[in-house]
PDB file of C-alpha atoms in Angstrom:
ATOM      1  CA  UNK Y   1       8.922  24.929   2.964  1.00 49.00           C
ATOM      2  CA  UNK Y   2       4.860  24.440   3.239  1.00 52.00           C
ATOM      3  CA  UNK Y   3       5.491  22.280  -0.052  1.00 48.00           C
ATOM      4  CA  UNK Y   4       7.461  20.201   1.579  1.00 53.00           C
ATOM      5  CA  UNK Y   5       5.847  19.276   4.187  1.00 50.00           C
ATOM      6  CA  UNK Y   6       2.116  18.640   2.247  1.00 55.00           C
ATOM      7  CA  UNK Y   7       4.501  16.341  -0.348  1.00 56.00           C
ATOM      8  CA  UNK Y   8       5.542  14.722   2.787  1.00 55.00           C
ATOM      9  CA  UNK Y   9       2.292  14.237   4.687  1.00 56.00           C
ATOM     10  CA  UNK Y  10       0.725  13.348   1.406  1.00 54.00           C
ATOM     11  CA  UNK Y  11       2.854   9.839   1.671  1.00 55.00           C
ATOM     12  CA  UNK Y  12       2.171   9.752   5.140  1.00 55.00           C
ATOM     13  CA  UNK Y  13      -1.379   9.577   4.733  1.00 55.00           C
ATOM     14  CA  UNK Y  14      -1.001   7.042   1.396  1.00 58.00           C
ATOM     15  CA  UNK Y  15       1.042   4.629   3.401  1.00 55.00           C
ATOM     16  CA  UNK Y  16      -1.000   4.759   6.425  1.00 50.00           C
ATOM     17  CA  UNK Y  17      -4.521   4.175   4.164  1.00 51.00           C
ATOM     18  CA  UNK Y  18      -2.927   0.929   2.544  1.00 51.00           C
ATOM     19  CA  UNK Y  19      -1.382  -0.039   5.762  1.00 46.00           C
ATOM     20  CA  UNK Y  20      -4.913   0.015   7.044  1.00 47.00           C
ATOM     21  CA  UNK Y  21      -6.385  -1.826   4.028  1.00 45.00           C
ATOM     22  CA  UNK Y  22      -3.618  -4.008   4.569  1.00 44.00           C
ATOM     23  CA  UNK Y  23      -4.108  -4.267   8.048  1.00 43.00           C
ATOM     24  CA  UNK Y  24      -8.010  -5.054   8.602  1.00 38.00           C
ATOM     25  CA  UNK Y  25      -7.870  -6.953   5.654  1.00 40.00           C
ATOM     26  CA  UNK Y  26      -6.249 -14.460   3.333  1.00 46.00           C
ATOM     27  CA  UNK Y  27      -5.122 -16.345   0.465  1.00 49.00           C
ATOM     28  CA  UNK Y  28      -3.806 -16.399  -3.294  1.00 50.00           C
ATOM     29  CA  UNK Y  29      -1.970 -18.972  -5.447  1.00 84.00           C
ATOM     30  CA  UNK Y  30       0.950 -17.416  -5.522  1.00 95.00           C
ATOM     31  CA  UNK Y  31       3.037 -14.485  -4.947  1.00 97.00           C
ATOM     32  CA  UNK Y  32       3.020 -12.877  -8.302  1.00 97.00           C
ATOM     33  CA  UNK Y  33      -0.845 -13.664  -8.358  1.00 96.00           C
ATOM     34  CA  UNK Y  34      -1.671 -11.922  -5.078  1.00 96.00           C
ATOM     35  CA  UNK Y  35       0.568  -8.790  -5.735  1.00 97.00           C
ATOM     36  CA  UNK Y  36      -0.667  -7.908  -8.702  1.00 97.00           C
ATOM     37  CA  UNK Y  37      -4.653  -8.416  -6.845  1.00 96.00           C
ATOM     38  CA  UNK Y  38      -3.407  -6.437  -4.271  1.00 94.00           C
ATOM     39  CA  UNK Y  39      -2.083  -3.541  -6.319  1.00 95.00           C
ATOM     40  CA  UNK Y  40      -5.042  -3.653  -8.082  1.00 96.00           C
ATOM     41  CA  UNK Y  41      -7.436  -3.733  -5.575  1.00 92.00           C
ATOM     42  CA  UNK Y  42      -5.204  -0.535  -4.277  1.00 91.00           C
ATOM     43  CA  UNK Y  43      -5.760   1.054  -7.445  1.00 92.00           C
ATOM     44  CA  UNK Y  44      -9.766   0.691  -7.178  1.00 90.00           C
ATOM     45  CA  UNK Y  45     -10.044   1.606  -4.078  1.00 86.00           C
ATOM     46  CA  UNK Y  46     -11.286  -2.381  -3.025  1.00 88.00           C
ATOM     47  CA  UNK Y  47     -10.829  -2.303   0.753  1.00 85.00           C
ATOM     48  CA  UNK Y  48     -13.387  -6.146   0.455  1.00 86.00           C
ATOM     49  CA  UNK Y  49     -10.698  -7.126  -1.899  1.00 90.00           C
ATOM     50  CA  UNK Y  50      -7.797  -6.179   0.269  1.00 88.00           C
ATOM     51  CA  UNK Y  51      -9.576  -7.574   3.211  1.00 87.00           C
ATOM     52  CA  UNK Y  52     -10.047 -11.216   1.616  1.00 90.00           C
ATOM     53  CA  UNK Y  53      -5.583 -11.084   0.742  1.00 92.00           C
ATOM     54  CA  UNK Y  54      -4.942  -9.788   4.172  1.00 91.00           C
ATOM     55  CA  UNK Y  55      -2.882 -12.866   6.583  1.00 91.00           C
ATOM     56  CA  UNK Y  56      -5.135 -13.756   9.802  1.00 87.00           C
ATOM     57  CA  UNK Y  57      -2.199 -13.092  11.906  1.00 80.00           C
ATOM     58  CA  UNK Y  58      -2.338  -9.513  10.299  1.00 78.00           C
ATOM     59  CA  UNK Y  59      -5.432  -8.134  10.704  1.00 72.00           C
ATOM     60  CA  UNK Y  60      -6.147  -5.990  13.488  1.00 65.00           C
ATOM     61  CA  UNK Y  61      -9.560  -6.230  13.529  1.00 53.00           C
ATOM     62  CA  UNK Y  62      -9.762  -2.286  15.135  1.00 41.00           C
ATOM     63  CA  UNK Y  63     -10.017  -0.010  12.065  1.00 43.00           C
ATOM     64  CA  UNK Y  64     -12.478   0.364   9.700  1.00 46.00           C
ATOM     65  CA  UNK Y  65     -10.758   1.666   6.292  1.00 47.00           C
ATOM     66  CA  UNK Y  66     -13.494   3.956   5.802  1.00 48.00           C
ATOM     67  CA  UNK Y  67     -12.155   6.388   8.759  1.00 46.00           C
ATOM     68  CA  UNK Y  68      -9.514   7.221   6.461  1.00 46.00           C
ATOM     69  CA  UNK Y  69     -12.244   8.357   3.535  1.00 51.00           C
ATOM     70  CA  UNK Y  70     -11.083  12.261   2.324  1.00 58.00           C
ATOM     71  CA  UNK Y  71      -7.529  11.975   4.081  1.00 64.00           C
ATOM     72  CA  UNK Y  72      -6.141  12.837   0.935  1.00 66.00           C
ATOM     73  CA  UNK Y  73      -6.764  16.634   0.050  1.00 70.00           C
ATOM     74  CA  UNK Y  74      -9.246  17.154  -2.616  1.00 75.00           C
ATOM     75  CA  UNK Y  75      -8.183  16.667  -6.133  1.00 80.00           C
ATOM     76  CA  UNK Y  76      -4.855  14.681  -5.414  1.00 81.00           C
ATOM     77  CA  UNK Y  77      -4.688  10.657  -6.653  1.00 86.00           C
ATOM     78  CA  UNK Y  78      -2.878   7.944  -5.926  1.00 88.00           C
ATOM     79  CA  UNK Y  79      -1.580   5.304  -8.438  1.00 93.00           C
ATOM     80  CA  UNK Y  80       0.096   1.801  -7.679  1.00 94.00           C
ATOM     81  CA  UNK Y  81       2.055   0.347 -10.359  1.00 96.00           C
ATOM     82  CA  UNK Y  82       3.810  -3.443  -8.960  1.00 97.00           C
ATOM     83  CA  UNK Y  83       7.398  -3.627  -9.710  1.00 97.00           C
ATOM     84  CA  UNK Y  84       9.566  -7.048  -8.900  1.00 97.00           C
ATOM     85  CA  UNK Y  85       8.062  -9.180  -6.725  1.00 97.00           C
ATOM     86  CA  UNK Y  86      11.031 -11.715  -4.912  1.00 97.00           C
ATOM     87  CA  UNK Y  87      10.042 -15.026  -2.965  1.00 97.00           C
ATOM     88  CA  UNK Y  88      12.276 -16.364  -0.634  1.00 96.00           C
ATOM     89  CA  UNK Y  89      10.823 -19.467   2.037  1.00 95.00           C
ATOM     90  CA  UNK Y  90       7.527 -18.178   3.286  1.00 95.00           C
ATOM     91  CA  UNK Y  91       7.651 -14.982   2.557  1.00 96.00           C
ATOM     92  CA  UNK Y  92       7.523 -12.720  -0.513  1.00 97.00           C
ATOM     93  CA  UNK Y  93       7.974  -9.229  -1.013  1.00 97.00           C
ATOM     94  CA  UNK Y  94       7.040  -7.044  -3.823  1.00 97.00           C
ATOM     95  CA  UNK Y  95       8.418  -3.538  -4.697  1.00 97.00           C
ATOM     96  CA  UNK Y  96       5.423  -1.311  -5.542  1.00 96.00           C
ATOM     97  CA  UNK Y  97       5.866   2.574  -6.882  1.00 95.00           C
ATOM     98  CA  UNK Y  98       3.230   4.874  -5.401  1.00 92.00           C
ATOM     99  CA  UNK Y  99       2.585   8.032  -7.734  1.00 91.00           C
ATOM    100  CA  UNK Y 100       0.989  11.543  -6.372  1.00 87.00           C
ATOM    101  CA  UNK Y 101      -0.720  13.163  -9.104  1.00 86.00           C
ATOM    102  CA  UNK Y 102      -3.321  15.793  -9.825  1.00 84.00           C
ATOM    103  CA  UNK Y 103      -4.252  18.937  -7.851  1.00 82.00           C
ATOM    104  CA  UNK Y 104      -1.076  18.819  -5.866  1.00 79.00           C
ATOM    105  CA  UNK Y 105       0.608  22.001  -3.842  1.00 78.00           C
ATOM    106  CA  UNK Y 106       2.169  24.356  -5.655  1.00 81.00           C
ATOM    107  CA  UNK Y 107       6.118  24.156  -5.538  1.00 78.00           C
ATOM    108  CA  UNK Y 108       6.080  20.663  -4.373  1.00 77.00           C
ATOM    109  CA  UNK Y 109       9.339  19.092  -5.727  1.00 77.00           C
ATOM    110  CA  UNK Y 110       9.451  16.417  -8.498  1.00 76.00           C
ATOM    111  CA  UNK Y 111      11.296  14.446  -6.307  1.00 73.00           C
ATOM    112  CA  UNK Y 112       8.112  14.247  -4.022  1.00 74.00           C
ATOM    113  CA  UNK Y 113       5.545  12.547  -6.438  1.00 82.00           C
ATOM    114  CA  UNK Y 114       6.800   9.713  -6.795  1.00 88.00           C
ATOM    115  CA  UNK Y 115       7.684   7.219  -3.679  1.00 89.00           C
ATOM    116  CA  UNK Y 116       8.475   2.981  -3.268  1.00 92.00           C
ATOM    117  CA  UNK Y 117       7.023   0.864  -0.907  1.00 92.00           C
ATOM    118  CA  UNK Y 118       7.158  -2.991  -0.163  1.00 94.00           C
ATOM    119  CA  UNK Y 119       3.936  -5.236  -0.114  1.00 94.00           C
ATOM    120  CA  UNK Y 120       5.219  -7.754   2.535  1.00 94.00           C
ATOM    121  CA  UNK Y 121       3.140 -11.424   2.056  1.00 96.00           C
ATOM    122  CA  UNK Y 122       3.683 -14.354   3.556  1.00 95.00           C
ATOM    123  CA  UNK Y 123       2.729 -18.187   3.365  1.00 95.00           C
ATOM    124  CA  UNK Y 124       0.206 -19.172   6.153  1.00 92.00           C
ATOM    125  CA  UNK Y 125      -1.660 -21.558   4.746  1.00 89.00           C
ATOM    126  CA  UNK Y 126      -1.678 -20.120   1.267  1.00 94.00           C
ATOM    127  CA  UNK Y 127       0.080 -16.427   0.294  1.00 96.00           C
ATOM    128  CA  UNK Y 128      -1.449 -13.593   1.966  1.00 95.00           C
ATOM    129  CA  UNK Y 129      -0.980 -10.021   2.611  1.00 93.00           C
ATOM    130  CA  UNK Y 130       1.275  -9.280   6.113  1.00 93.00           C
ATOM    131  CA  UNK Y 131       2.572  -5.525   5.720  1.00 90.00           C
ATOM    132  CA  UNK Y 132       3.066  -2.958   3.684  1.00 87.00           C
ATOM    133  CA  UNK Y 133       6.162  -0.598   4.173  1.00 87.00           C
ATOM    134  CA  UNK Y 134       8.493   1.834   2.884  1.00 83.00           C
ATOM    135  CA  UNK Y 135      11.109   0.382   0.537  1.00 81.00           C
ATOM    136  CA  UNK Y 136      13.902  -1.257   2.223  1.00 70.00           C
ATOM    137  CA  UNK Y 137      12.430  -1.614   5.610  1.00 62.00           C
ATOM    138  CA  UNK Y 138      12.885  -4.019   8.356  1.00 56.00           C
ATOM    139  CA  UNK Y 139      10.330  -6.162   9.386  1.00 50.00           C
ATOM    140  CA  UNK Y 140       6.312  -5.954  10.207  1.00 44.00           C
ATOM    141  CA  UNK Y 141       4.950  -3.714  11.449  1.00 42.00           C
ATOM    142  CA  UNK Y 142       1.438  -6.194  11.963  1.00 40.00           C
ATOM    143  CA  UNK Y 143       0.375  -7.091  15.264  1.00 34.00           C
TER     144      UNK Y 143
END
């Protein structure tokens, strides 16, 4: 049971660190262009990066991404790997696979490791990041 919940407050504390990159984070040319920036920016740890992608109407202005620095128990890495990216009006979304790996809990479930989220972007102006949620969910959760 103790596995479980560390697998499960392992994505916890992944989603809410890119939510806050995400969050305190304008523009790229196009949807394809600024998901795979984003996910790479994820992957390097490039809060400036995600920060210069984020939407205006997004950013929250109240978090500093380094408050989440160590969140992640010691030993235990993230990877981002962009899947499909669909546009539709102004607004894109991109299915992104989040991977746990190295010094995780014993026990924990293969099932665990491995987790889908949607990069949420939006035209304003020119594409920019707006949210970043789990797979298949509703809408914003951006100011």
């Amino acid at each position: 049971m103790p596995w479980i919940l560390a697998g499960g407050g392992a994505v916890v504390v992944a989603v809410a660190v890119v939510l806050i990159f995400v969050l305190t984070s304008g523009s790229s040319g196009s949807p394809q262009d600024l998901a795979e920036s984003a996910v790479e920016a994820l992957n390097n740890k490039d809060a400036q990066t995600l920060d210069d992608l984020a939407c205006e109407s997004a950013k929250s202005g109240s978090v500093d991404a380094g408050d989440f620095e160590g969140q992640l128990p010691g030993g235990v890495e993230i990877k981002f790997e962009l899947g499909s990216v669909e546009e539709s009006g102004s607004e894109a979304r991109a299915d992104v696979k989040i991977s746990f790996s190295g010094d995780l809990p014993e026990g924990l479930p293969e099932s665990s490791l491995n987790t889908t989220a949607d990069l949420v972007m939006a035209d304003e102006s020119g594409w920019c990041l707006k949210d970043f949620q789990p797979a298949g969910g509703g809408g914003g959760s951006g100011p």
